[in-house]
Structure formats: structure tokens, C-alpha cells
Coordinates of C-alpha atoms and ligand atoms in Angstrom, one line a residue:
X1 CA 16.3 -13.8 14.4
X2 CA 14.2 -10.5 16.3
X3 CA 14.4 -9.9 20.1
X4 CA 11.7 -10.4 21.9
X5 CA 11.6 -6.6 22.9
X6 CA 10.6 -6.0 19.6
X7 CA 7.0 -8.4 19.6
X8 CA 5.2 -6.1 21.9
X9 CA 2.7 -5.5 18.7
X10 CA 2.2 -9.0 18.0
X11 CA -1.1 -10.5 19.5
X12 CA -0.5 -13.5 21.4
X13 CA -0.2 -16.6 18.6
X14 CA 3.0 -14.9 17.7
X15 CA 6.1 -17.5 17.3
X16 CA 7.7 -15.9 21.2
X17 CA 10.8 -15.8 20.5
X18 CA 13.8 -16.5 22.9
X19 CA 17.2 -17.6 22.0
X20 CA 16.3 -20.9 23.4
X21 CA 13.2 -21.2 20.5
X22 CA 13.8 -23.3 17.6
X23 CA 14.4 -21.4 14.2
X24 CA 11.7 -22.0 11.9
X25 CA 11.7 -24.1 9.2
X26 CA 12.8 -23.0 6.1
X27 CA 10.5 -23.7 2.8
X28 CA 12.4 -25.0 -0.5
X29 CA 12.0 -21.8 -2.2
X30 CA 15.1 -20.3 0.1
X31 CA 18.4 -19.8 -1.0
X32 CA 21.1 -17.7 -2.5
X33 CA 20.0 -15.1 -5.6
X34 CA 23.1 -15.7 -5.9
X35 CA 23.4 -18.8 -7.1
X36 CA 20.7 -18.4 -9.4
X37 CA 21.6 -18.8 -13.4
X38 CA 18.9 -16.2 -14.9
X39 CA 20.0 -14.3 -12.3
X40 CA 24.0 -14.2 -14.0
X41 CA 22.5 -14.1 -17.1
X42 CA 20.3 -11.4 -16.7
X43 CA 23.9 -9.3 -14.8
X44 CA 25.3 -10.2 -18.8
X45 CA 22.0 -9.3 -20.5
X46 CA 22.1 -5.5 -18.5
X47 CA 26.0 -4.9 -19.6
X48 CA 24.1 -5.1 -23.2
X49 CA 21.0 -3.6 -22.3
X50 CA 23.3 0.0 -21.3
X51 CA 24.1 0.5 -24.6
X52 CA 21.2 -0.5 -26.5
X53 CA 18.6 2.6 -26.1
X54 CA 14.6 2.4 -26.3
X55 CA 14.9 4.7 -29.8
X56 CA 16.8 1.6 -31.2
X57 CA 14.8 -0.9 -29.9
X58 CA 11.9 0.8 -31.1
X59 CA 13.3 1.2 -34.3
X60 CA 14.6 -2.9 -34.8
X61 CA 10.9 -4.1 -33.7
X62 CA 7.7 -2.5 -35.0
X63 CA 5.8 -4.4 -32.8
X64 CA 7.3 -3.9 -30.1
X65 CA 4.5 -2.6 -28.4
X66 CA 2.4 -5.4 -29.2
X67 CA 4.7 -7.8 -28.2
X68 CA 5.3 -6.3 -25.0
X69 CA 1.5 -5.5 -23.9
X70 CA -0.7 -7.5 -21.6
X71 CA -4.3 -7.0 -21.4
X72 CA -6.4 -8.7 -18.9
X73 CA -9.4 -7.7 -16.8
X74 CA -9.8 -4.8 -18.4
X75 CA -6.2 -3.3 -17.5
X76 CA -4.3 -3.3 -20.4
X77 CA -0.4 -3.7 -19.1
X78 CA 2.3 -1.9 -22.2
X79 CA 5.7 -2.3 -20.8
X80 CA 7.7 -1.9 -23.4
X81 CA 8.8 1.3 -22.8
X82 CA 11.5 -0.4 -20.5
X83 CA 14.8 -0.5 -21.8
X84 CA 14.6 -5.0 -22.1
X85 CA 14.6 -7.0 -24.7
X86 CA 12.5 -10.3 -25.8
X87 CA 15.7 -12.6 -24.6
X88 CA 16.1 -10.6 -21.6
X89 CA 12.6 -10.8 -21.0
X90 CA 12.7 -14.7 -21.1
X91 CA 15.5 -14.9 -18.5
X92 CA 12.9 -12.9 -16.4
X93 CA 10.5 -15.7 -16.6
X94 CA 13.3 -18.6 -15.9
X95 CA 13.9 -16.3 -13.1
X96 CA 10.6 -16.4 -11.6
X97 CA 10.9 -20.4 -11.7
X98 CA 14.2 -20.9 -10.6
X99 CA 13.1 -18.9 -7.4
X100 CA 9.5 -20.2 -7.6
X101 CA 7.2 -18.1 -7.2
X102 CA 4.5 -19.9 -7.7
X103 CA 4.9 -22.8 -4.9
X104 CA 5.3 -19.9 -2.8
X105 CA 1.7 -18.6 -4.9
X106 CA 0.1 -22.0 -4.2
X107 CA 1.7 -22.4 0.1
X108 CA 0.4 -18.7 0.4
X109 CA -3.5 -19.6 -1.4
X110 CA -3.3 -23.4 0.7
X111 CA -2.6 -21.0 3.7
X112 CA 0.6 -21.6 4.9
X113 CA 2.4 -19.8 7.0
X114 CA 4.3 -18.0 5.1
X115 CA 4.9 -15.4 7.1
X116 CA 7.8 -17.8 8.8
X117 CA 8.9 -15.0 11.5
X118 CA 5.5 -14.5 13.3
X119 CA 4.6 -17.9 12.4
X120 CA 1.3 -16.7 10.6
X121 CA -0.2 -17.7 7.6
X122 CA -0.9 -14.8 4.4
X123 CA -4.6 -15.0 3.4
X124 CA -5.3 -11.8 2.4
X125 CA -7.1 -13.5 -0.8
X126 CA -9.8 -15.4 1.8
X127 CA -10.7 -12.1 3.3
X128 CA -12.4 -11.7 -0.5
X129 CA -13.1 -15.6 -1.5
X130 CA -16.3 -16.1 -2.4
X131 CA -18.7 -17.4 0.1
X132 CA -18.8 -21.3 -0.4
X133 CA -14.9 -21.6 -1.2
X134 CA -12.3 -23.4 0.9
X135 CA -9.1 -21.9 2.9
X136 CA -7.8 -23.9 5.8
X137 CA -5.4 -22.2 8.8
X138 CA -4.7 -25.2 10.6
X139 CA -7.2 -27.1 9.6
X140 CA -9.7 -24.1 10.3
X141 CA -11.8 -23.3 7.3
X142 CA -11.9 -19.5 7.4
X143 CA -14.3 -18.0 4.7
X144 CA -17.4 -18.7 7.1
X145 CA -16.1 -16.4 9.2
X146 CA -15.1 -13.3 6.6
X147 CA -18.7 -13.6 5.5
X148 CA -19.9 -13.7 9.1
X149 CA -18.3 -10.4 9.9
X150 CA -18.8 -9.3 6.3
X151 CA -22.2 -9.7 6.9
X152 CA -22.3 -7.6 10.6
X153 CA -20.4 -4.9 8.7
X154 CA -23.1 -4.9 6.3
X155 CA -26.1 -4.9 9.0
X156 CA -24.2 -1.5 10.6
X157 CA -23.1 0.0 7.6
X158 CA -26.9 -0.2 6.1
X159 CA -28.3 1.6 9.7
X160 CA -26.2 4.2 8.6
X161 CA -26.8 4.6 6.0
X162 CA -30.2 4.4 6.9
X163 CA -30.3 7.0 9.9
X164 CA -31.3 4.5 11.8
X165 CA -27.6 4.3 14.6
X166 CA -28.8 6.7 16.4
X167 CA -26.2 8.8 18.9
X168 CA -26.9 9.0 23.0
X169 CA -29.1 11.8 22.0
X170 CA -31.6 10.1 19.5
X171 CA -30.1 11.9 16.2
X172 CA -29.3 9.5 14.1
X173 CA -25.1 9.4 13.0
X174 CA -24.1 11.0 9.9
X175 CA -20.4 11.7 10.9
X176 CA -18.4 9.0 10.5
X177 CA -14.4 9.7 12.0
X178 CA -11.7 6.8 11.5
X179 CA -9.3 6.6 14.0
X180 CA -6.2 4.6 12.6
X181 CA -3.0 4.4 11.2
X182 CA -0.7 3.1 8.8
X183 CA -2.0 0.1 7.1
X184 CA -5.4 1.0 9.2
X185 CA -5.9 4.5 8.2
X186 CA -3.9 4.3 4.4
X187 CA -6.3 1.7 3.3
X188 CA -9.6 3.2 4.2
X189 CA -8.7 6.9 3.4
X190 CA -7.6 6.2 -0.2
X191 CA -10.3 4.0 -0.9
X192 CA -12.4 6.5 0.2
X193 CA -10.9 9.6 -2.1
X194 CA -11.3 7.0 -4.7
X195 CA -14.8 6.1 -4.6
X196 CA -15.9 9.1 -3.7
X197 CA -18.2 9.5 -6.3
X198 CA -19.8 6.2 -5.3
X199 CA -20.3 7.3 -1.8
X200 CA -23.8 8.9 0.1
X201 CA -22.7 12.6 0.0
X202 CA -25.1 12.8 3.3
X203 CA -22.5 12.0 4.9
X204 CA -19.1 13.3 6.4
X205 CA -16.4 10.8 6.6
X206 CA -12.7 12.3 8.1
X207 CA -9.9 10.1 8.9
X208 CA -7.4 10.7 11.9
X209 CA -4.7 9.3 12.0
X210 CA -1.6 11.3 13.1
X211 CA -0.4 12.0 17.1
X212 CA 0.2 15.5 16.2
X213 CA -3.1 16.5 18.2
X214 CA -4.0 19.4 14.6
X215 CA -4.9 16.0 13.0
X216 CA -7.7 15.3 15.2
X217 CA -8.6 19.2 16.2
X218 CA -8.7 19.6 12.5
X219 CA -11.3 16.6 12.0
X220 CA -13.8 17.4 14.4
X221 CA -13.5 20.6 14.8
X222 CA -16.9 21.2 12.8
X223 CA -18.5 18.0 14.2
X224 CA -21.7 18.1 16.2
X225 CA -20.7 14.9 18.8
X226 CA -24.5 13.9 18.6
X227 CA -24.4 12.9 15.4
X228 CA -20.3 11.4 15.5
X229 CA -19.6 8.1 15.6
X230 CA -15.5 6.9 16.0
X231 CA -14.9 3.7 14.2
X232 CA -11.4 2.7 15.8
X233 CA -9.3 1.2 13.8
X234 CA -6.1 -1.0 15.2
X235 CA -5.3 -4.7 13.8
X236 CA -3.1 -4.8 17.8
X237 CA -5.0 -1.9 19.7
X238 CA -1.7 -0.9 20.9
X239 CA -1.1 1.7 18.3
X240 CA 0.1 5.0 20.7
X241 CA -1.7 7.1 17.5
X242 CA -4.6 5.1 17.9
X243 CA -4.7 5.1 21.1
X244 CA -3.9 8.4 21.9
X245 CA -6.8 9.8 19.1
X246 CA -9.3 7.6 21.0
X247 CA -8.8 8.4 24.5
X248 CA -8.7 12.2 22.9
X249 CA -12.5 11.1 20.8
X250 CA -13.7 10.2 23.7
X251 CA -13.2 12.9 26.0
X252 CA -13.8 15.2 23.1
X253 CA -17.1 13.3 22.8
X254 CA -17.9 13.1 26.6
X255 CA -17.3 16.6 26.6
X256 CA -20.5 17.2 24.8
X257 CA -22.7 13.6 26.3
X258 CA -21.6 13.6 29.3
X259 CA -22.8 10.3 30.4
X260 CA -19.8 7.3 29.7
X261 CA -22.7 4.9 28.3
X262 CA -22.3 7.3 25.5
X263 CA -19.6 5.4 24.7
X264 CA -22.0 2.8 22.8
X265 CA -23.2 4.4 20.9
X266 CA -20.4 6.5 19.9
X267 CA -17.5 4.2 19.3
X268 CA -17.2 1.0 17.0
X269 CA -13.8 -1.1 17.1
X270 CA -12.2 -2.7 14.3
X271 CA -8.8 -5.1 15.8
X272 CA -7.7 -8.8 15.8
X273 CA -7.6 -8.0 20.1
X274 CA -10.8 -8.3 21.7
X275 CA -9.1 -7.9 24.8
X276 CA -7.9 -4.5 24.7
X277 CA -11.4 -3.4 22.4
X278 CA -12.8 -4.5 25.9
X279 CA -10.7 -2.3 28.1
X280 CA -10.8 0.5 26.6
X281 CA -14.0 0.5 26.8
X282 CA -16.2 0.0 23.6
X283 CA -18.5 -2.8 24.0
X284 CA -17.3 -5.6 22.3
X285 CA -20.7 -6.0 20.4
X286 CA -20.0 -3.2 18.8
X287 CA -16.5 -4.8 18.0
X288 CA -15.8 -6.3 13.9
X289 CA -12.9 -8.4 13.9
X290 CA -10.2 -10.2 11.5
X291 CA -7.5 -12.6 12.8
X292 CA -3.9 -12.9 12.6
X293 CA -3.4 -13.4 9.1
X294 CA -4.1 -10.5 7.9
X295 CA -1.2 -8.1 7.9
X296 CA -1.8 -4.6 8.7
X297 CA -1.3 -3.0 5.0
X298 CA -3.6 -6.4 3.6
X299 CA -6.1 -5.2 5.3
X300 CA -8.5 -2.6 3.6
X301 CA -11.2 -5.5 2.6
X302 CA -11.0 -7.1 6.1
X303 CA -13.1 -4.9 8.7
X304 CA -10.5 -2.3 8.2
X305 CA -13.1 -1.2 5.9
X306 CA -16.1 -0.5 7.5
X307 CA -15.3 3.0 7.0
X308 CA -15.1 2.5 3.0
X309 CA -18.5 0.3 3.8
X310 CA -20.1 3.1 5.2
X311 CA -19.4 5.3 2.7
X312 CA -19.8 3.9 -0.5
X313 CA -22.6 1.3 0.9
X314 CA -22.5 -2.8 0.9
X315 CA -23.2 -3.3 -2.8
X316 CA -20.2 -1.5 -3.8
X317 CA -17.6 -2.4 -1.0
X318 CA -19.1 -6.7 -2.6
X319 CA -18.0 -5.4 -5.9
X320 CA -14.0 -3.9 -4.6
X321 CA -14.2 -7.4 -3.1
X322 CA -15.3 -8.8 -6.8
X323 CA -12.6 -6.6 -7.7
X324 CA -9.9 -8.0 -5.7
X325 CA -11.0 -11.9 -6.0
X326 CA -10.8 -11.5 -9.7
X327 CA -7.3 -10.2 -9.8
X328 CA -6.7 -13.5 -7.3
X329 CA -7.6 -15.4 -10.2
X330 CA -5.7 -13.8 -12.6
X331 CA -2.2 -14.1 -10.4
X332 CA -3.5 -18.1 -9.5
X333 CA -3.7 -19.1 -12.6
X334 CA -2.3 -17.4 -15.4
X335 CA 1.1 -17.7 -17.2
X336 CA 3.4 -16.3 -16.1
X337 CA 3.4 -14.4 -19.8
X338 CA -0.1 -12.6 -19.6
X339 CA 0.2 -12.6 -15.4
X340 CA -0.7 -9.0 -14.8
X341 CA 1.7 -9.1 -11.1
X342 CA 4.0 -11.4 -12.2
X343 CA 5.1 -9.2 -15.4
X344 CA 5.2 -5.9 -13.3
X345 CA 7.2 -7.3 -11.0
X346 CA 9.5 -8.5 -12.6
X347 CA 10.3 -5.9 -14.8
X348 CA 10.7 -3.9 -11.5
X349 CA 12.7 -6.5 -10.5
X350 CA 15.0 -5.6 -14.0
X351 CA 14.9 -1.9 -13.5
X352 CA 15.8 -2.7 -9.4
X353 CA 18.7 -5.3 -9.9
X354 CA 20.1 -4.8 -13.1
X355 CA 19.6 -0.7 -14.4
X356 CA 19.9 -0.1 -11.0
X357 CA 16.9 2.6 -10.1
X358 CA 16.2 3.4 -6.6
X359 CA 13.0 5.4 -6.9
X360 CA 9.6 4.1 -8.6
X361 CA 7.0 6.7 -9.2
X362 CA 3.5 6.1 -10.0
X363 CA 1.6 8.4 -11.6
X364 CA -2.3 7.6 -11.6
X365 CA -4.3 10.2 -14.2
X366 CA -6.8 10.1 -12.0
X367 CA -7.2 12.7 -9.1
X368 CA -9.4 10.3 -7.4
X369 CA -6.7 8.7 -6.8
X370 CA -4.8 11.5 -5.6
X371 CA -3.8 9.0 -2.2
X372 CA -2.9 5.2 -4.3
X373 CA 0.6 5.8 -4.4
X374 CA 1.0 7.0 -0.2
X375 CA -1.4 3.7 -0.3
X376 CA 1.6 1.9 -2.4
X377 CA 4.3 3.5 -0.7
X378 CA 3.5 1.3 2.6
X379 CA 2.6 -2.0 0.8
X380 CA 5.9 -2.5 -1.4
X381 CA 8.2 -0.3 1.1
X382 CA 7.1 -1.6 4.5
X383 CA 6.9 -5.4 2.4
X384 CA 9.5 -5.8 1.4
X385 CA 12.3 -2.9 2.4
X386 CA 14.5 -5.5 4.2
X387 CA 17.6 -6.8 4.2
X388 CA 17.6 -9.9 5.9
X389 CA 16.6 -13.2 3.8
X390 CA 14.5 -16.1 5.2
X391 CA 17.4 -17.4 6.9
X392 CA 18.5 -14.9 8.8
X393 CA 21.7 -14.1 6.1
X394 CA 21.8 -10.7 4.8
X395 CA 20.7 -10.1 1.6
X396 CA 23.5 -9.2 -1.2
X397 CA 21.0 -7.6 -3.8
X398 CA 19.1 -4.1 -3.8
X399 CA 15.4 -4.8 -2.7
X400 CA 12.4 -3.0 -2.6
X401 CA 12.7 1.0 -4.4
X402 CA 10.9 3.8 -3.1
X403 CA 7.5 3.9 -3.9
X404 CA 6.1 7.9 -4.3
X405 CA 4.4 9.9 -6.7
X406 CA 1.3 12.8 -6.7
X407 CA -1.4 12.3 -10.0
X408 CA -1.3 13.8 -13.4
X409 CA -1.0 16.4 -14.6
X410 CA -0.5 18.2 -11.3
X411 CA 2.8 16.6 -11.1
X412 CA 4.0 17.5 -14.9
X413 CA 4.8 20.6 -13.6
X414 CA 6.0 19.8 -10.2
X415 CA 9.0 17.4 -10.4
X416 CA 8.5 16.2 -13.6
X417 CA 11.3 18.1 -14.4
X418 CA 13.9 16.0 -12.7
X419 CA 12.4 12.9 -14.3
X420 CA 12.9 14.0 -17.6
X421 CA 16.9 15.5 -17.2
X422 CA 17.5 15.0 -13.3
X423 CA 20.8 12.5 -12.7
X424 CA 18.8 9.6 -12.6
X425 CA 16.2 7.6 -14.5
X426 CA 12.7 6.9 -12.4
X427 CA 10.9 3.8 -13.9
X428 CA 7.1 5.2 -13.4
X429 CA 3.9 3.2 -13.6
X430 CA 0.8 5.5 -15.7
X431 CA -2.0 5.0 -15.1
X432 CA -5.3 5.8 -16.9
X433 CA -9.0 5.1 -17.2
X434 CA -10.7 4.7 -20.6
X435 CA -13.4 6.7 -19.4
X436 CA -13.8 9.2 -17.0
X437 CA -15.9 9.4 -14.0
X438 CA -18.1 13.0 -14.9
X439 CA -17.2 13.3 -18.6
X440 CA -16.9 17.3 -18.6
X441 CA -15.8 18.6 -22.1
X442 CA -12.4 18.0 -23.1
X443 CA -11.1 17.3 -20.1
X444 CA -9.9 13.8 -20.4
X445 CA -9.0 13.8 -24.2
X446 CA -6.4 16.4 -22.6
X447 CA -5.9 14.7 -19.7
X448 CA -5.2 11.0 -21.9
X449 CA -3.2 13.1 -24.5
X450 CA -0.9 14.1 -21.3
X451 CA -0.4 10.5 -20.2
X452 CA 0.6 9.1 -23.9
X453 CA 3.0 12.6 -24.2
X454 CA 4.7 12.1 -21.1
X455 CA 5.6 8.0 -21.8
X456 CA 6.7 9.0 -25.3
X457 CA 9.0 11.9 -24.4
X458 CA 10.0 9.9 -21.5
X459 CA 11.6 7.1 -23.9
X460 CA 12.4 8.6 -26.6
X461 CA 13.3 12.3 -25.4
X462 CA 14.4 14.8 -28.1
X463 CA 18.2 14.7 -29.5
X464 CA 20.8 17.5 -29.4
X465 CA 20.1 17.4 -33.5
X466 CA 16.9 17.7 -32.9
X467 CA 17.4 20.6 -31.0
X468 CA 19.5 22.6 -33.4
X469 CA 16.6 21.8 -35.6
X470 CA 14.1 23.4 -34.7
X471 CA 16.6 26.6 -34.8
X472 CA 17.5 26.2 -30.8
X473 CA 21.2 28.1 -30.8
X474 CA 23.8 25.8 -29.7
X475 CA 24.5 27.0 -26.1
X476 CA 20.9 26.8 -25.5
X477 CA 21.1 23.2 -27.4
X478 CA 22.0 21.4 -24.2
X479 CA 19.8 22.5 -22.0
X480 CA 16.8 22.1 -24.5
X481 CA 18.1 18.4 -24.9
X482 CA 16.1 14.8 -23.5
X483 CA 18.0 12.0 -22.7
X484 CA 15.2 10.1 -23.1
X485 CA 15.4 5.7 -22.6
X486 CA 14.2 6.5 -19.7
X487 CA 11.4 3.3 -18.5
X488 CA 7.5 3.5 -17.8
X489 CA 4.7 1.4 -17.8
X490 CA 1.2 2.4 -18.9
X491 CA -1.7 0.8 -17.4
X492 CA -4.7 1.9 -18.8
X493 CA -7.3 1.2 -17.1
X494 CA -11.7 0.8 -18.5
X495 CA -13.4 3.6 -15.9
X496 CA -12.8 3.7 -12.2
X497 CA -15.4 1.6 -10.1
X498 CA -15.0 -0.2 -7.0
X499 CA -14.3 -3.4 -9.1
X500 CA -11.7 -2.1 -10.8
X501 CA -10.1 0.3 -8.1
X502 CA -10.4 -3.9 -6.0
X503 CA -8.7 -5.3 -8.7
X504 CA -5.7 -2.4 -9.1
X505 CA -4.8 -2.7 -5.8
X506 CA -4.4 -6.8 -5.5
X507 CA -2.5 -5.7 -8.3
X508 CA -0.3 -4.0 -6.7
X509 CA -0.3 -6.8 -3.7
X510 CA 0.6 -9.4 -6.0
X511 CA 3.4 -7.8 -7.6
X512 CA 4.7 -7.5 -4.1
X513 CA 4.8 -11.0 -3.3
X514 CA 6.5 -11.6 -6.4
X515 CA 9.2 -9.3 -5.5
X516 CA 9.9 -10.8 -2.1
X517 CA 10.1 -14.1 -3.5
X518 CA 12.8 -14.1 -5.8
X519 CA 14.6 -11.5 -3.4
X520 CA 13.9 -13.7 -0.8
X521 CA 12.6 -12.1 2.2
X522 CA 9.4 -12.3 4.0
X523 CA 7.2 -9.2 2.5
X524 CA 4.8 -10.2 5.8
X525 CA 6.3 -9.0 9.1
X526 CA 7.3 -4.9 9.2
X527 CA 10.6 -5.0 12.3
X528 CA 12.1 -2.0 11.2
X529 CA 9.4 -0.5 12.6
X530 CA 10.3 -1.2 16.0
X531 CA 13.1 0.6 17.1
X532 CA 11.6 4.2 16.9
X533 CA 8.4 3.4 18.3
X534 CA 10.3 1.7 21.3
X535 CA 12.7 4.8 21.7
X536 CA 9.9 6.8 21.1
X537 CA 8.6 5.4 24.7
X538 CA 11.5 5.7 26.3
X539 CA 11.6 8.9 25.4
X540 CA 7.8 10.2 26.3
X541 CA 8.9 10.9 29.8
X542 CA 11.7 12.7 29.4
X543 CA 10.7 15.1 27.1
X544 CA 7.4 15.6 29.3
X545 CA 7.8 14.7 32.9
X546 CA 8.2 18.3 35.6
X547 CA 11.1 17.0 37.0
X548 CA 14.4 17.3 35.3
X549 CA 15.5 14.0 34.0
X550 CA 18.1 11.8 33.8
X551 CA 19.4 12.4 30.2
X552 CA 21.9 9.2 28.9
X553 CA 21.5 9.6 25.0
X554 CA 23.8 10.4 22.8
X555 CA 25.4 14.3 22.5
X556 CA 22.7 15.5 20.1
X557 CA 19.7 13.8 21.8
X558 CA 20.5 15.3 24.9
X559 CA 20.6 18.7 23.6
X560 CA 17.2 18.5 21.9
X561 CA 15.1 17.4 24.4
X562 CA 16.5 19.7 26.0
X563 CA 15.9 22.3 23.8
X564 CA 12.5 21.3 23.7
X565 CA 11.9 21.2 27.5
X566 CA 13.3 24.7 28.0
X567 CA 10.6 25.9 24.8
X568 CA 7.8 24.2 26.9
X569 CA 9.3 26.1 30.1
X570 CA 10.1 22.6 31.8
X571 CA 13.4 22.2 34.2
X572 CA 16.5 20.8 32.5
Ligands
F6P601 O1 3.8 0.9 12.0 C1 3.5 -0.2 11.6 C2 2.3 -0.5 11.4 O2 2.9 -1.8 12.9 C3 1.7 -1.3 10.4 O3 2.0 -2.0 9.7 C4 0.2 -1.7 10.9 O4 -0.2 -1.3 9.3 C5 0.3 0.0 11.5 O5 1.3 -0.2 11.9 C6 -0.8 0.3 12.2 O6 -1.1 -1.0 13.3 P1 -2.9 -1.6 13.7 O7 -3.6 -1.7 13.5 O8 -2.1 -2.6 14.7 O9 -2.5 -0.4 14.8

């Protein structure tokens, strides 16, 4: 069990950790993966797969492309260019059954407290449940509360968009600065960037996350405080970076507006922690709430999406939620063979655990999605970057790969060299839209051709024979040879819209869920980020005090603190 200290960020409903408190009762899906028959059989298939390659697999089965393609909700997932065959896929489905993925999924949708380490339900799916649906936590239907908050967000967003929310000096607000970090930033930034073409271009949207003051400075240096609203977004309202930036924002705002009463017109909060919001000085009438059953990295469709709603308007926000919900329903009701999140997850398990690929690149061929990979980094790595099973024992298998990526075609001129010819294959998810948001000349066809060329080149490479046949001299041939056999998925989606964005995000959310269920980790806590925070709090006075501190760290940390203090003109 985690220590009491590590719980400083938790809201009050969190299980109190102490050495005496009883361990949570483990559900039936807990159990060692190593005992799974399918897992063992997959290990045997992996040896077979070592000797096979995509050239042969495609040559042997002319229908492979169609066999390993699934289509739903305007998303066509072609996973045929992964090094596996039908027998392997069958075993992956059996693995999902043995790991009781659907039972766990249903428990999540029922509002059971599957985040056992924090004694919480996991109900981001309730955030997009249509009015009238019933989802209960501790016997209480949470859907009406979700819609009550959505209604308040809508009223507020409409006022801002109509320029009817006036600042303290009577000028309409037209600059919105979201202050938050992690799940309270990455989702809002990613969604704003993705949906920019649906946004009100008369509003200036800015996002401040880093405790590095340069971030705040750059986000505000050209703004007029009289026309600027800060949305302080923090689930806990205790996060060091966010609270530091929020205090700086208040000072910045008051420098122009002078009167503390102006805070009510220029600050709103999005949080689960009303007490801390009030303590900060924001009127709780200007607070948009959410609940402990929404994880930070699953919160962009809660009130954390307030800046998104302001930017794109309540109708587009509703479309976004509808897209999420469509994917939820698809995940909940579709058999594994056609279930997009399930397929993406299982192929990922194959690549991670049986092909030992340590990273995954997500490569959207759509510039509007240029923050999508960064968003997925938190979603996947904070959820499944774990080494402890539900029962507290260590995992004996690899869990989350490192997620990274940049939009295409930019990445092609940066890191694709390594993906094509490096020593460690990187499974890639390529994302392409059939229709561009802006159809400019030949751009979209070029973009599409590039994606298709990349997946082809990665899968089939270029042999030495082919290179020599082109007249390349023998000494140069090895350099121009491409090994191929590099796994890729191609997600071909109809068009980028708020609804499609919702579907894509939910697709990855549920992929993460399935993988966490198979790896038997809790995908909904994040104790791993706590230690660094605790140590930082200890070091803050040591670097900033005017008197020389007594340092009791290791020799490297002590020396670095001393060096920094000297550079800042402080006594050592
Ligand atoms: O540092 C980890 C984390 O707790 C994330 O899970 C979360 O999204 C982020 O910090 C921000 O937390 P909060 O919304 O409470 O400020």
C-alpha cells in the first residue's frame, strides 16, 4: 500500500492509508498473468513470429489487408501490418477473455470502485452519458449532476462568446488563459489546437502550465488585464505549479485592476475542491465542479473542458461529448473481433510483450493534432506505467511502452530515419483523415500519399537485391537497404470534427483500459509522480533561503544545490 505521505494530493474521499487499514478486497480479475494459458501460448507464437516477416505474410495471404481491418464510427483501423497471424490474434482474444477484460469493463461502466488503491469509481464515461442515462456511484445517479455542471458551463461560455461577460472595468472579456498542468492542461490545449478551425477567432486562448515563469510571461505579455479571464483548472487545487501560476496571475491582474473585488470578474475555477478554491479567493459561485471519480488524465470532457467550450462553443462541445459516447458504446457492446479499442490494445500487447518493442510512436498526419501525442503520453504512461499488480506484488512482464510522436510529414524529416533503419523497431500508429479541414490544392493528396508510403516502406523495406538491381554499388548497398518488417497501424478517419476528436480520444482511453486490465495494474492512480513532488518541496527552501541551509542529501545533490545558490548570489 502507498504511504500516507504520498496521499497529500488526494481529496477527502480517498481511503486513508495506514499500516493498520485493511487492504481492499481484490476482484475476481486479479491473478497472475503468467498462469494464463493464452499468455504461455503467445510466448510460443512469438518464437514462430521471429522467423516470419510481413513480406511473406502478405504474399501467403492475398486478403490479409482486409482480414485485419476493422471499421466503425468512421474510423477504419488497418492493423494488418503487424507481424502476427490469425492464430496469434485468436490467442490474443483468448487472453482478453482469460483476463476478464469485459467483466472489468462492465464493472467500470456500472460505477464500481475499480480504482481500489484510492477507493474510487472510474467514471469518465459518465461525463458524456446523455441526459436520462443512469450511472450510480454509492447508489446515487451521477448523470444529473454532470448535466447540471454542463448547463452552467454552457451559460458561462455563451456569455463570454457573446462578449457579455464584462471585466471589472466594464470591458468585455476576450482573452482566456487556462492555468493547469497534466490532465488539467494537456487535454484543453490539445483540444483547442485540434479544433481551432471551429473556434471563435476573436477570442485569444492561452494555456499556462509550467512553473517556469517564462511560460506565464509569454502567455500574458501582450494581454490587457482588463479583458483577460483566468480559468484556474486543478482537480485538487493544491498542485504546486498551478497554484504558483494562479498566484502570479492574481498579482498580474491586480497590478492593473487594483481592487481585490476584480478577482470575481477575472478568475474562475475548475476543481473538485471547493474549500481550496474559496481559500484562494475565488468565489465558489464562479467554480465549475467535477468529482473524484474523474481521473485528471480522463478529465478533458469534464468542467476541465471549460476553455474548450468557450473556444468552440457549447454546440461543438456537445458534439465532442457525443463522439466520446459513441466510442464508449462501441467499446461496451461490440464483440472483440470488431472492437476498435480492444484490437488496438491487443495488437499493442503483442508488440510490447511478445515482440519486446519498448516504445510506440503516434503520428497524426493532420497538423491540427500536433498536441495529440503529448496528450496520449500522459493518458497512457501515467495510467499504465506501473510495476505493481493490484495485489501489491511486482509484475513479471513489461507494461506501458514509451509513447511519443509528432505530426507527419514533419517527423519524416526528423526521426523517421531511426524508425526505418534503427536497431529498435518502433510500432507506429498513423492517423489520417479522408477529408482535410481546409482543402488547399494538392496538399491533402500529398499528405495521404506520404502516410501510405511510410506504412508500405516500414512493412516491406527494400532488400539488398532490390537495391543492387537499381545499380547501387555493392559498398553502398547496405546503407540503402531497409529491413522492413516494422509494425504499423493505420487509422483512416473520415474528417476531423469535434465528434471525431471525441471518438479518437475515447478509443485510446479504452485501449489503455484493456491493456491495464491485461497487465493487472491499476490504470487510475499515479503514485509514481509523488516522490519527486515531495522532494521538490523539501528542496525549495534549501535553494531559496537567504541563510545557508544545512544540506543532508547525497554529495551530488548537495553540490548542485550549492552551485545553484552561488549562481543566484546566496550564501553557502
Ligand atoms: O502530477 C500528476 C497529476 O496528479 C496528474 O495526474 C494530474 O493530471 C496533474 O497532476 C494535475 O493535477 P491537478 O488537476 O490536481 O492540479
